[in-house]
PDB file of C-alpha atoms and ligand atoms in Angstrom:
ATOM      1  CA  MET A  59      -8.629  16.654  -6.302  1.00  0.00           C
ATOM      2  CA  ILE A  60     -11.203  14.875  -4.194  1.00  0.00           C
ATOM      3  CA  GLY A  61     -14.799  14.185  -4.957  1.00  0.00           C
ATOM      4  CA  GLU A  62     -17.502  11.813  -5.924  1.00  0.00           C
ATOM      5  CA  VAL A  63     -16.532   8.492  -7.422  1.00  0.00           C
ATOM      6  CA  GLY A  64     -15.720   8.596 -11.108  1.00  0.00           C
ATOM      7  CA  GLY A  65     -13.896  11.960 -11.134  1.00  0.00           C
ATOM      8  CA  GLN A  66     -11.348  12.879 -13.772  1.00  0.00           C
ATOM      9  CA  ALA A  67      -7.644  12.417 -13.119  1.00  0.00           C
ATOM     10  CA  ARG A  68      -5.107  15.112 -14.028  1.00  0.00           C
ATOM     11  CA  GLY A  69      -1.383  15.207 -14.554  1.00  0.00           C
ATOM     12  CA  GLY A  70       0.918  12.220 -15.036  1.00  0.00           C
ATOM     13  CA  LEU A  71      -1.433   9.580 -13.646  1.00  0.00           C
ATOM     14  CA  ASP A  72      -1.755   6.252 -15.439  1.00  0.00           C
ATOM     15  CA  LEU A  73      -5.379   5.718 -14.495  1.00  0.00           C
ATOM     16  CA  ASP A  74      -5.945   3.110 -17.200  1.00  0.00           C
ATOM     17  CA  GLY A  75      -2.922   1.187 -15.986  1.00  0.00           C
ATOM     18  CA  LEU A  76      -4.170   1.237 -12.392  1.00  0.00           C
ATOM     19  CA  ARG A  77      -7.594   0.103 -13.571  1.00  0.00           C
ATOM     20  CA  ARG A  78      -5.900  -2.777 -15.366  1.00  0.00           C
ATOM     21  CA  VAL A  79      -4.043  -3.710 -12.169  1.00  0.00           C
ATOM     22  CA  TYR A  80      -6.941  -3.427  -9.727  1.00  0.00           C
ATOM     23  CA  GLY A  81      -9.966  -3.883 -11.975  1.00  0.00           C
ATOM     24  CA  THR A  82      -9.464  -7.242 -13.678  1.00  0.00           C
ATOM     25  CA  PRO A  83     -11.837  -9.922 -12.362  1.00  0.00           C
ATOM     26  CA  GLY A  84      -8.908 -12.205 -11.488  1.00  0.00           C
ATOM     27  CA  HIS A  85      -7.242  -9.517  -9.416  1.00  0.00           C
ATOM     28  CA  ARG A  86     -10.450  -8.562  -7.630  1.00  0.00           C
ATOM     29  CA  LEU A  87     -11.246 -12.197  -6.899  1.00  0.00           C
ATOM     30  CA  PHE A  88      -7.736 -12.702  -5.530  1.00  0.00           C
ATOM     31  CA  TYR A  89      -7.992  -9.743  -3.166  1.00  0.00           C
ATOM     32  CA  THR A  90     -11.553 -10.491  -2.106  1.00  0.00           C
ATOM     33  CA  LEU A  91     -11.124 -14.184  -1.354  1.00  0.00           C
ATOM     34  CA  VAL A  92      -7.437 -14.556  -0.533  1.00  0.00           C
ATOM     35  CA  CYS A  93      -6.724 -11.245   1.178  1.00  0.00           C
ATOM     36  CA  ARG A  94     -10.220 -10.507   2.496  1.00  0.00           C
ATOM     37  CA  ARG A  95     -10.030  -7.184   0.643  1.00  0.00           C
ATOM     38  CA  ALA A  96      -6.813  -5.974   2.313  1.00  0.00           C
ATOM     39  CA  ARG A  97      -4.339  -5.084  -0.406  1.00  0.00           C
ATOM     40  CA  HIS A  98      -1.219  -5.174   1.688  1.00  0.00           C
ATOM     41  CA  TRP A  99       1.454  -7.495   3.038  1.00  0.00           C
ATOM     42  CA  GLY A 100       1.717  -8.643   6.685  1.00  0.00           C
ATOM     43  CA  TRP A 101       3.909  -8.416   9.793  1.00  0.00           C
ATOM     44  CA  THR A 102       5.026 -11.651  11.468  1.00  0.00           C
ATOM     45  CA  GLU A 103       6.847 -11.635  14.804  1.00  0.00           C
ATOM     46  CA  PRO A 104       9.813 -14.004  15.350  1.00  0.00           C
ATOM     47  CA  GLY A 105       8.566 -17.465  16.348  1.00  0.00           C
ATOM     48  CA  GLN A 106       5.102 -17.003  14.797  1.00  0.00           C
ATOM     49  CA  SER A 107       3.881 -19.222  11.969  1.00  0.00           C
ATOM     50  CA  LYS A 108       4.385 -17.560   8.573  1.00  0.00           C
ATOM     51  CA  TRP A 109       1.287 -19.264   7.167  1.00  0.00           C
ATOM     52  CA  ARG A 110      -1.220 -17.145   9.063  1.00  0.00           C
ATOM     53  CA  CYS A 111      -1.293 -14.277   6.588  1.00  0.00           C
ATOM     54  CA  TRP A 112      -4.542 -12.686   7.821  1.00  0.00           C
ATOM     55  CA  ARG A 113      -3.144 -12.444  11.350  1.00  0.00           C
ATOM     56  CA  ALA A 114       0.016 -10.905   9.873  1.00  0.00           C
ATOM     57  CA  GLN A 115      -2.083  -8.294   8.077  1.00  0.00           C
ATOM     58  CA  ARG A 116      -3.876  -7.352  11.315  1.00  0.00           C
ATOM     59  CA  GLN A 117      -0.509  -7.135  13.070  1.00  0.00           C
ATOM     60  CA  LEU A 118       0.837  -4.821  10.357  1.00  0.00           C
ATOM     61  CA  GLU A 119      -2.187  -2.561  10.811  1.00  0.00           C
ATOM     62  CA  GLY A 120      -1.415  -2.616  14.549  1.00  0.00           C
ATOM     63  CA  VAL A 121       2.137  -1.436  13.812  1.00  0.00           C
ATOM     64  CA  LEU A 122       0.711   1.437  11.760  1.00  0.00           C
ATOM     65  CA  GLY A 123      -1.687   2.480  14.528  1.00  0.00           C
ATOM     66  CA  ARG A 124       1.106   2.473  17.115  1.00  0.00           C
ATOM     67  CA  LYS A 125       3.473   4.465  14.882  1.00  0.00           C
ATOM     68  CA  LEU A 126       0.744   7.033  14.254  1.00  0.00           C
ATOM     69  CA  ALA A 127       0.471   7.314  18.045  1.00  0.00           C
ATOM     70  CA  LEU A 128      -2.471   9.708  17.902  1.00  0.00           C
ATOM     71  CA  PRO A 129      -5.220  10.031  20.520  1.00  0.00           C
ATOM     72  CA  PRO A 130      -8.732   8.740  19.760  1.00  0.00           C
ATOM     73  CA  GLY A 131     -10.754  11.232  17.749  1.00  0.00           C
ATOM     74  CA  SER A 132      -7.742  12.426  15.725  1.00  0.00           C
ATOM     75  CA  ARG A 133      -8.409  13.157  12.041  1.00  0.00           C
ATOM     76  CA  VAL A 134      -6.327  11.003   9.727  1.00  0.00           C
ATOM     77  CA  LEU A 135      -5.933  10.729   5.939  1.00  0.00           C
ATOM     78  CA  ASP A 136      -5.557   7.252   4.375  1.00  0.00           C
ATOM     79  CA  ALA A 137      -3.823   7.958   1.059  1.00  0.00           C
ATOM     80  CA  GLY A 138      -4.784   5.136  -1.316  1.00  0.00           C
ATOM     81  CA  CYS A 139      -7.332   3.432   0.938  1.00  0.00           C
ATOM     82  CA  GLY A 140      -8.381   0.540  -1.324  1.00  0.00           C
ATOM     83  CA  SER A 141     -11.493  -1.081   0.152  1.00  0.00           C
ATOM     84  CA  GLY A 142     -10.929   0.679   3.461  1.00  0.00           C
ATOM     85  CA  VAL A 143      -9.710  -2.333   5.459  1.00  0.00           C
ATOM     86  CA  VAL A 144      -6.913  -0.317   7.062  1.00  0.00           C
ATOM     87  CA  ALA A 145      -9.146   2.704   7.672  1.00  0.00           C
ATOM     88  CA  ARG A 146     -11.695   0.540   9.509  1.00  0.00           C
ATOM     89  CA  GLN A 147      -8.946  -1.015  11.629  1.00  0.00           C
ATOM     90  CA  MET A 148      -7.643   2.465  12.543  1.00  0.00           C
ATOM     91  CA  ALA A 149     -11.172   3.546  13.440  1.00  0.00           C
ATOM     92  CA  ALA A 150     -12.176   0.420  15.382  1.00  0.00           C
ATOM     93  CA  ARG A 151      -8.911  -0.309  17.215  1.00  0.00           C
ATOM     94  CA  PHE A 152      -7.435   3.175  17.656  1.00  0.00           C
ATOM     95  CA  GLY A 153     -10.553   5.364  17.670  1.00  0.00           C
ATOM     96  CA  LEU A 154      -9.292   7.513  14.778  1.00  0.00           C
ATOM     97  CA  ARG A 155     -11.544   9.414  12.371  1.00  0.00           C
ATOM     98  CA  VAL A 156     -10.297   8.404   8.950  1.00  0.00           C
ATOM     99  CA  THR A 157     -10.816   9.939   5.514  1.00  0.00           C
ATOM    100  CA  GLY A 158      -9.763   7.489   2.813  1.00  0.00           C
ATOM    101  CA  VAL A 159      -9.082   8.548  -0.772  1.00  0.00           C
ATOM    102  CA  ASP A 160      -8.554   6.268  -3.721  1.00  0.00           C
ATOM    103  CA  LEU A 161      -8.452   6.525  -7.508  1.00  0.00           C
ATOM    104  CA  MET A 162     -10.518   3.393  -8.143  1.00  0.00           C
ATOM    105  CA  ASP A 163     -14.219   4.225  -8.023  1.00  0.00           C
ATOM    106  CA  PHE A 164     -15.076   0.580  -7.278  1.00  0.00           C
ATOM    107  CA  HIS A 165     -12.726   0.640  -4.255  1.00  0.00           C
ATOM    108  CA  VAL A 166     -14.413   3.770  -2.893  1.00  0.00           C
ATOM    109  CA  ARG A 167     -17.880   2.269  -3.321  1.00  0.00           C
ATOM    110  CA  GLU A 168     -16.781  -0.971  -1.674  1.00  0.00           C
ATOM    111  CA  ALA A 169     -15.134   0.919   1.205  1.00  0.00           C
ATOM    112  CA  ARG A 170     -18.345   2.855   1.871  1.00  0.00           C
ATOM    113  CA  ARG A 171     -20.473  -0.293   1.719  1.00  0.00           C
ATOM    114  CA  LEU A 172     -18.200  -2.259   4.073  1.00  0.00           C
ATOM    115  CA  SER A 173     -17.970   0.609   6.555  1.00  0.00           C
ATOM    116  CA  ALA A 174     -21.765   0.864   6.634  1.00  0.00           C
ATOM    117  CA  ARG A 175     -21.961  -2.889   7.234  1.00  0.00           C
ATOM    118  CA  ALA A 176     -19.427  -2.574  10.087  1.00  0.00           C
ATOM    119  CA  ALA A 177     -21.329   0.395  11.575  1.00  0.00           C
ATOM    120  CA  LEU A 178     -18.206   2.540  11.193  1.00  0.00           C
ATOM    121  CA  GLU A 179     -19.710   5.259   8.990  1.00  0.00           C
ATOM    122  CA  GLU A 180     -19.353   7.830  11.764  1.00  0.00           C
ATOM    123  CA  ARG A 181     -15.598   7.370  11.936  1.00  0.00           C
ATOM    124  CA  THR A 182     -14.723   6.609   8.304  1.00  0.00           C
ATOM    125  CA  ALA A 183     -15.402   8.556   5.105  1.00  0.00           C
ATOM    126  CA  PHE A 184     -14.248   7.684   1.603  1.00  0.00           C
ATOM    127  CA  ALA A 185     -13.875   9.774  -1.520  1.00  0.00           C
ATOM    128  CA  TRP A 186     -12.448   9.499  -4.980  1.00  0.00           C
ATOM    129  CA  GLY A 187      -9.195  11.434  -5.143  1.00  0.00           C
ATOM    130  CA  ASP A 188      -5.583  11.593  -6.241  1.00  0.00           C
ATOM    131  CA  PHE A 189      -3.224  11.876  -3.285  1.00  0.00           C
ATOM    132  CA  HIS A 190      -0.831  14.034  -5.326  1.00  0.00           C
ATOM    133  CA  GLU A 191      -3.372  16.842  -5.227  1.00  0.00           C
ATOM    134  CA  LEU A 192      -6.399  16.849  -2.923  1.00  0.00           C
ATOM    135  CA  ASP A 193      -8.894  19.655  -2.838  1.00  0.00           C
ATOM    136  CA  LEU A 194      -8.872  19.891   0.957  1.00  0.00           C
ATOM    137  CA  PRO A 195      -7.790  22.787   3.189  1.00  0.00           C
ATOM    138  CA  ALA A 196      -4.221  22.924   4.514  1.00  0.00           C
ATOM    139  CA  GLY A 197      -3.859  21.559   8.045  1.00  0.00           C
ATOM    140  CA  SER A 198      -6.969  19.350   7.764  1.00  0.00           C
ATOM    141  CA  PHE A 199      -5.372  16.301   9.424  1.00  0.00           C
ATOM    142  CA  ASP A 200      -3.532  15.249  12.593  1.00  0.00           C
ATOM    143  CA  GLY A 201      -2.072  12.262  10.769  1.00  0.00           C
ATOM    144  CA  VAL A 202      -1.512  10.944   7.259  1.00  0.00           C
ATOM    145  CA  TYR A 203      -0.604   7.392   6.310  1.00  0.00           C
ATOM    146  CA  SER A 204      -0.013   5.401   3.184  1.00  0.00           C
ATOM    147  CA  MET A 205      -0.122   1.618   3.288  1.00  0.00           C
ATOM    148  CA  GLU A 206       1.768   0.319   0.246  1.00  0.00           C
ATOM    149  CA  THR A 207       0.602   3.119  -2.041  1.00  0.00           C
ATOM    150  CA  LEU A 208       3.476   5.617  -2.455  1.00  0.00           C
ATOM    151  CA  CYS A 209       5.089   3.080  -4.806  1.00  0.00           C
ATOM    152  CA  HIS A 210       2.202   3.900  -7.213  1.00  0.00           C
ATOM    153  CA  ALA A 211       2.967   7.647  -7.165  1.00  0.00           C
ATOM    154  CA  HIS A 212       4.175   9.048 -10.481  1.00  0.00           C
ATOM    155  CA  ASP A 213       5.657  11.967  -8.504  1.00  0.00           C
ATOM    156  CA  PRO A 214       6.433  10.849  -4.929  1.00  0.00           C
ATOM    157  CA  ALA A 215       7.975  14.239  -3.995  1.00  0.00           C
ATOM    158  CA  ARG A 216       4.745  15.980  -4.980  1.00  0.00           C
ATOM    159  CA  ALA A 217       2.646  13.471  -3.029  1.00  0.00           C
ATOM    160  CA  LEU A 218       4.814  14.017   0.066  1.00  0.00           C
ATOM    161  CA  ALA A 219       4.519  17.802  -0.310  1.00  0.00           C
ATOM    162  CA  GLU A 220       0.732  17.359  -0.438  1.00  0.00           C
ATOM    163  CA  PHE A 221       0.780  15.213   2.733  1.00  0.00           C
ATOM    164  CA  HIS A 222       2.857  17.964   4.398  1.00  0.00           C
ATOM    165  CA  ARG A 223       0.367  20.662   3.353  1.00  0.00           C
ATOM    166  CA  LEU A 224      -2.598  18.633   4.610  1.00  0.00           C
ATOM    167  CA  LEU A 225      -1.101  18.015   8.072  1.00  0.00           C
ATOM    168  CA  ARG A 226      -1.421  20.505  10.909  1.00  0.00           C
ATOM    169  CA  PRO A 227       1.854  21.578  12.547  1.00  0.00           C
ATOM    170  CA  GLY A 228       2.935  18.687  14.781  1.00  0.00           C
ATOM    171  CA  GLY A 229       0.979  16.226  12.637  1.00  0.00           C
ATOM    172  CA  ARG A 230       2.343  12.750  12.006  1.00  0.00           C
ATOM    173  CA  LEU A 231       3.120  10.833   8.816  1.00  0.00           C
ATOM    174  CA  VAL A 232       3.580   7.055   8.556  1.00  0.00           C
ATOM    175  CA  LEU A 233       4.545   5.423   5.250  1.00  0.00           C
ATOM    176  CA  LEU A 234       4.698   1.659   4.907  1.00  0.00           C
ATOM    177  CA  GLY A 235       5.764  -0.118   1.766  1.00  0.00           C
ATOM    178  CA  PRO A 236       8.424  -1.676  -0.410  1.00  0.00           C
ATOM    179  CA  ALA A 237      11.472   0.038  -1.899  1.00  0.00           C
ATOM    180  CA  ALA A 238      14.132  -1.446  -4.143  1.00  0.00           C
ATOM    181  CA  VAL A 239      17.807  -1.332  -3.258  1.00  0.00           C
ATOM    182  CA  PRO A 240      19.875   0.981  -5.513  1.00  0.00           C
ATOM    183  CA  ARG A 241      20.240  -0.439  -9.025  1.00  0.00           C
ATOM    184  CA  ALA A 242      24.022  -0.455  -8.722  1.00  0.00           C
ATOM    185  CA  GLU A 243      23.690  -3.074  -5.955  1.00  0.00           C
ATOM    186  CA  MET A 244      21.393  -5.310  -7.989  1.00  0.00           C
ATOM    187  CA  PRO A 245      22.579  -8.026 -10.359  1.00  0.00           C
ATOM    188  CA  ASP A 246      21.519  -7.585 -14.001  1.00  0.00           C
ATOM    189  CA  THR A 247      19.297 -10.668 -13.801  1.00  0.00           C
ATOM    190  CA  GLN A 248      17.281  -9.122 -10.962  1.00  0.00           C
ATOM    191  CA  GLN A 249      17.043  -5.758 -12.733  1.00  0.00           C
ATOM    192  CA  ALA A 250      15.713  -7.562 -15.795  1.00  0.00           C
ATOM    193  CA  LEU A 251      12.976  -9.036 -13.591  1.00  0.00           C
ATOM    194  CA  LEU A 252      12.253  -5.862 -11.621  1.00  0.00           C
ATOM    195  CA  ASP A 253      11.558  -3.349 -14.380  1.00  0.00           C
ATOM    196  CA  PRO A 254       8.846  -5.285 -16.277  1.00  0.00           C
ATOM    197  CA  TYR A 255       7.259  -6.091 -12.912  1.00  0.00           C
ATOM    198  CA  LEU A 256       7.160  -2.412 -11.864  1.00  0.00           C
ATOM    199  CA  ASP A 257       5.683  -1.449 -15.237  1.00  0.00           C
ATOM    200  CA  ALA A 258       3.041  -4.186 -15.198  1.00  0.00           C
ATOM    201  CA  MET A 259       1.989  -3.273 -11.664  1.00  0.00           C
ATOM    202  CA  VAL A 260       2.078   0.499 -12.384  1.00  0.00           C
ATOM    203  CA  LEU A 261       4.633   1.249  -9.686  1.00  0.00           C
ATOM    204  CA  PRO A 262       6.437   4.331 -11.037  1.00  0.00           C
ATOM    205  CA  GLY A 263       7.220   5.549  -7.505  1.00  0.00           C
ATOM    206  CA  ALA A 264       9.307   2.449  -6.933  1.00  0.00           C
ATOM    207  CA  ARG A 265      11.454   3.557  -9.887  1.00  0.00           C
ATOM    208  CA  ARG A 266      11.834   7.084  -8.483  1.00  0.00           C
ATOM    209  CA  TYR A 267      13.156   6.215  -5.010  1.00  0.00           C
ATOM    210  CA  THR A 268      15.217   3.475  -3.402  1.00  0.00           C
ATOM    211  CA  THR A 269      15.804   2.245   0.133  1.00  0.00           C
ATOM    212  CA  ARG A 270      18.547   4.909   0.346  1.00  0.00           C
ATOM    213  CA  THR A 271      16.694   7.907  -1.073  1.00  0.00           C
ATOM    214  CA  LEU A 272      13.166   7.694   0.321  1.00  0.00           C
ATOM    215  CA  GLY A 273      14.172   9.183   3.696  1.00  0.00           C
ATOM    216  CA  GLY A 274      15.699  12.170   1.878  1.00  0.00           C
ATOM    217  CA  LEU A 275      12.500  12.673  -0.118  1.00  0.00           C
ATOM    218  CA  ILE A 276      10.533  12.799   3.131  1.00  0.00           C
ATOM    219  CA  THR A 277      12.846  15.369   4.762  1.00  0.00           C
ATOM    220  CA  GLY A 278      12.974  17.251   1.436  1.00  0.00           C
ATOM    221  CA  ALA A 279       9.200  17.708   1.704  1.00  0.00           C
ATOM    222  CA  GLY A 280       9.733  19.498   5.040  1.00  0.00           C
ATOM    223  CA  PHE A 281       9.258  16.643   7.525  1.00  0.00           C
ATOM    224  CA  ARG A 282      11.489  15.698  10.443  1.00  0.00           C
ATOM    225  CA  LEU A 283      12.211  11.991  10.088  1.00  0.00           C
ATOM    226  CA  GLU A 284      11.503  10.323  13.429  1.00  0.00           C
ATOM    227  CA  GLU A 285      12.281   6.746  12.410  1.00  0.00           C
ATOM    228  CA  GLU A 286      13.415   4.889   9.297  1.00  0.00           C
ATOM    229  CA  LEU A 287      12.840   1.210   9.933  1.00  0.00           C
ATOM    230  CA  ASP A 288      13.897  -1.579   7.617  1.00  0.00           C
ATOM    231  CA  ALA A 289      11.154  -4.028   8.586  1.00  0.00           C
ATOM    232  CA  THR A 290      12.021  -6.649   5.957  1.00  0.00           C
ATOM    233  CA  PRO A 291      12.529  -9.491   8.497  1.00  0.00           C
ATOM    234  CA  TYR A 292       8.936  -9.003   9.693  1.00  0.00           C
ATOM    235  CA  TYR A 293       7.562  -8.949   6.135  1.00  0.00           C
ATOM    236  CA  LEU A 294       9.575 -11.826   4.665  1.00  0.00           C
ATOM    237  CA  PRO A 295       7.462 -14.584   6.277  1.00  0.00           C
ATOM    238  CA  THR A 296       4.420 -13.261   4.356  1.00  0.00           C
ATOM    239  CA  THR A 297       6.466 -13.193   1.137  1.00  0.00           C
ATOM    240  CA  GLU A 298       7.493 -16.808   1.747  1.00  0.00           C
ATOM    241  CA  ALA A 299       4.007 -17.991   2.679  1.00  0.00           C
ATOM    242  CA  LEU A 300       2.348 -16.363  -0.348  1.00  0.00           C
ATOM    243  CA  TYR A 301       4.983 -17.891  -2.592  1.00  0.00           C
ATOM    244  CA  GLY A 302       4.361 -21.275  -0.992  1.00  0.00           C
ATOM    245  CA  TYR A 303       0.602 -20.983  -1.513  1.00  0.00           C
ATOM    246  CA  PHE A 304       0.645 -19.644  -5.082  1.00  0.00           C
ATOM    247  CA  ARG A 305       3.815 -20.849  -6.808  1.00  0.00           C
ATOM    248  CA  LEU A 306       2.092 -23.778  -8.496  1.00  0.00           C
ATOM    249  CA  PRO A 307      -1.156 -22.022  -9.504  1.00  0.00           C
ATOM    250  CA  TYR A 308       0.944 -19.216 -11.000  1.00  0.00           C
ATOM    251  CA  ALA A 309       3.133 -21.687 -12.902  1.00  0.00           C
ATOM    252  CA  VAL A 310      -0.031 -23.167 -14.441  1.00  0.00           C
ATOM    253  CA  LEU A 311      -1.320 -19.704 -15.428  1.00  0.00           C
ATOM    254  CA  ARG A 312       2.068 -18.898 -16.929  1.00  0.00           C
ATOM    255  CA  ARG A 313       1.886 -22.004 -19.094  1.00  0.00           C
ATOM    256  CA  LEU A 314      -1.598 -20.979 -20.200  1.00  0.00           C
ATOM    257  CA  GLY A 315      -0.331 -17.456 -20.982  1.00  0.00           C
ATOM    258  CA  ALA A 316      -3.020 -15.942 -18.706  1.00  0.00           C
ATOM    259  CA  THR A 317      -0.867 -14.126 -16.145  1.00  0.00           C
ATOM    260  CA  GLU A 318      -1.950 -10.589 -17.097  1.00  0.00           C
ATOM    261  CA  HIS A 319      -5.411 -11.271 -15.651  1.00  0.00           C
ATOM    262  CA  TRP A 320      -3.940 -12.427 -12.354  1.00  0.00           C
ATOM    263  CA  LEU A 321      -1.619  -9.616 -11.330  1.00  0.00           C
ATOM    264  CA  GLY A 322      -2.173 -10.288  -7.622  1.00  0.00           C
ATOM    265  CA  LEU A 323      -0.700 -13.740  -8.105  1.00  0.00           C
ATOM    266  CA  ARG A 324       2.140 -12.269 -10.140  1.00  0.00           C
ATOM    267  CA  SER A 325       2.959  -9.988  -7.205  1.00  0.00           C
ATOM    268  CA  THR A 326       3.129 -12.845  -4.741  1.00  0.00           C
ATOM    269  CA  VAL A 327       5.440 -14.919  -6.945  1.00  0.00           C
ATOM    270  CA  GLU A 328       7.687 -12.208  -8.366  1.00  0.00           C
ATOM    271  CA  MET A 329       8.104 -10.448  -5.021  1.00  0.00           C
ATOM    272  CA  TYR A 330       9.601 -13.709  -3.824  1.00  0.00           C
ATOM    273  CA  GLU A 331      12.047 -13.886  -6.693  1.00  0.00           C
ATOM    274  CA  LEU A 332      13.119 -10.297  -5.950  1.00  0.00           C
ATOM    275  CA  ARG A 333      13.098 -10.681  -2.175  1.00  0.00           C
ATOM    276  CA  HIS A 334      16.806 -10.020  -1.627  1.00  0.00           C
ATOM    277  CA  HIS A 335      16.630  -6.718  -3.504  1.00  0.00           C
ATOM    278  CA  ILE A 336      13.424  -5.301  -2.095  1.00  0.00           C
ATOM    279  CA  ALA A 337      13.227  -3.897   1.426  1.00  0.00           C
ATOM    280  CA  TRP A 338      10.036  -3.260   3.329  1.00  0.00           C
ATOM    281  CA  MET A 339      10.307   0.119   4.990  1.00  0.00           C
ATOM    282  CA  VAL A 340       8.332   1.918   7.689  1.00  0.00           C
ATOM    283  CA  HIS A 341       8.980   5.663   7.828  1.00  0.00           C
ATOM    284  CA  THR A 342       7.604   7.788  10.643  1.00  0.00           C
ATOM    285  CA  ALA A 343       7.903  11.570  10.339  1.00  0.00           C
ATOM    286  CA  VAL A 344       6.554  14.748  11.898  1.00  0.00           C
ATOM    287  CA  LYS A 345       5.569  18.113  10.446  1.00  0.00           C
ATOM    288  CA  GLU A 346       7.403  20.464  12.762  1.00  0.00           C
ATOM    289  CA  GLY A 347       5.251  23.059  14.507  1.00  0.00           C
TER     290      GLY A 347
HETATM  291  C1  LIG B  83      -1.648  -1.781  -2.849  1.00  0.00           C
HETATM  292  S1  LIG B  83      -3.207  -0.984  -2.797  1.00  0.00           S
HETATM  293  C2  LIG B  83      -3.312  -0.632  -1.062  1.00  0.00           C
HETATM  294  C3  LIG B  83      -4.715  -0.354  -0.604  1.00  0.00           C
HETATM  295  C4  LIG B  83      -4.859  -0.138   0.898  1.00  0.00           C
HETATM  296  N1  LIG B  83      -3.915   0.828   1.398  1.00  0.00           N
HETATM  297  C5  LIG B  83      -4.677  -1.445   1.626  1.00  0.00           C
HETATM  298  O1  LIG B  83      -3.655  -1.618   2.276  1.00  0.00           O
HETATM  299  O2  LIG B  83      -5.567  -2.308   1.549  1.00  0.00           O
HETATM  300  C6  LIG B  83      -2.846   0.617  -3.489  1.00  0.00           C
HETATM  301  C7  LIG B  83      -4.067   1.509  -3.614  1.00  0.00           C
HETATM  302  O3  LIG B  83      -3.626   2.840  -3.924  1.00  0.00           O
HETATM  303  C8  LIG B  83      -4.537   3.399  -4.854  1.00  0.00           C
HETATM  304  N2  LIG B  83      -3.829   4.507  -5.535  1.00  0.00           N
HETATM  305  C9  LIG B  83      -2.772   4.411  -6.379  1.00  0.00           C
HETATM  306  N3  LIG B  83      -2.370   5.634  -6.761  1.00  0.00           N
HETATM  307  C10 LIG B  83      -3.189   6.528  -6.140  1.00  0.00           C
HETATM  308  C11 LIG B  83      -3.271   7.950  -6.125  1.00  0.00           C
HETATM  309  N4  LIG B  83      -2.437   8.708  -6.847  1.00  0.00           N
HETATM  310  N5  LIG B  83      -4.221   8.539  -5.358  1.00  0.00           N
HETATM  311  C12 LIG B  83      -5.090   7.771  -4.636  1.00  0.00           C
HETATM  312  N6  LIG B  83      -5.059   6.424  -4.611  1.00  0.00           N
HETATM  313  C13 LIG B  83      -4.120   5.808  -5.351  1.00  0.00           C
HETATM  314  C14 LIG B  83      -4.932   2.236  -5.734  1.00  0.00           C
HETATM  315  O4  LIG B  83      -6.132   2.498  -6.420  1.00  0.00           O
HETATM  316  C15 LIG B  83      -5.037   1.102  -4.713  1.00  0.00           C
HETATM  317  O5  LIG B  83      -6.328   1.017  -4.185  1.00  0.00           O
END
């Protein structure tokens, strides 16, 4: 399904839940002001200051562009594009032609507006759509990526099968995002923290795969796995910095009982508390010709 903003979702999607996560004024304010509209973590090299989160976000986008390793002009799908920050980086820095899809109509509108402002309309297009099922011809893309979105999938295997269908033979897939370690390796106290967090943030995908099983899901969808990188050491500085910045404001909100309106803050604080049981993975795969 792909179309104009405001389309109807089908299947097991929790659209209301996602609207609650991304649509509350507190959450939108957090992502607009704090994250400059990028809804993703960052990549910090050894020796760099952890406090420079915006630089870390640009560096993470650079990692994505290099893993995609596609020539300028290649057609790429951004599955779960948010406000299109990543798509614009791929277009401006790597010369890619990016189609972004997202379930939040306000994200799609914002992405279009910001791309027009950046004079990147020629190389970026945005549409409302569910990445489990997109009404686009098979083989439409040279590359597909998902920046911290597969964790939202209610059926990650189906989403991966759709990415496989949409790629041409030889096309490349890059998935970046968090995955929990297997439950058996997690103390009960951490499990008790993780599950309500995943539910509140509408992250059913993160319940359906772990650090150990995601690679198998990717190969099960027909891909050849080129690289499975546990990039946690590069992500942890962002986790620590965000915790440092927002621990106290979040504690105040908690006392006021207002945390449900500030889910972005909840992410930054609870991700820290779970940091030893969450890995940040970068998977690179190829659809064999
Ligand atoms: C964590 S944000 C990441 C946004 C963007 N990739 C970025 O890095 O700024 C996850 C995004 O995925 C979108 N999303 C979640 N499930 C989706 C689905 N099934 N199809 C399309 N978009 C989806 C959400 O609306 C949200 O904008």
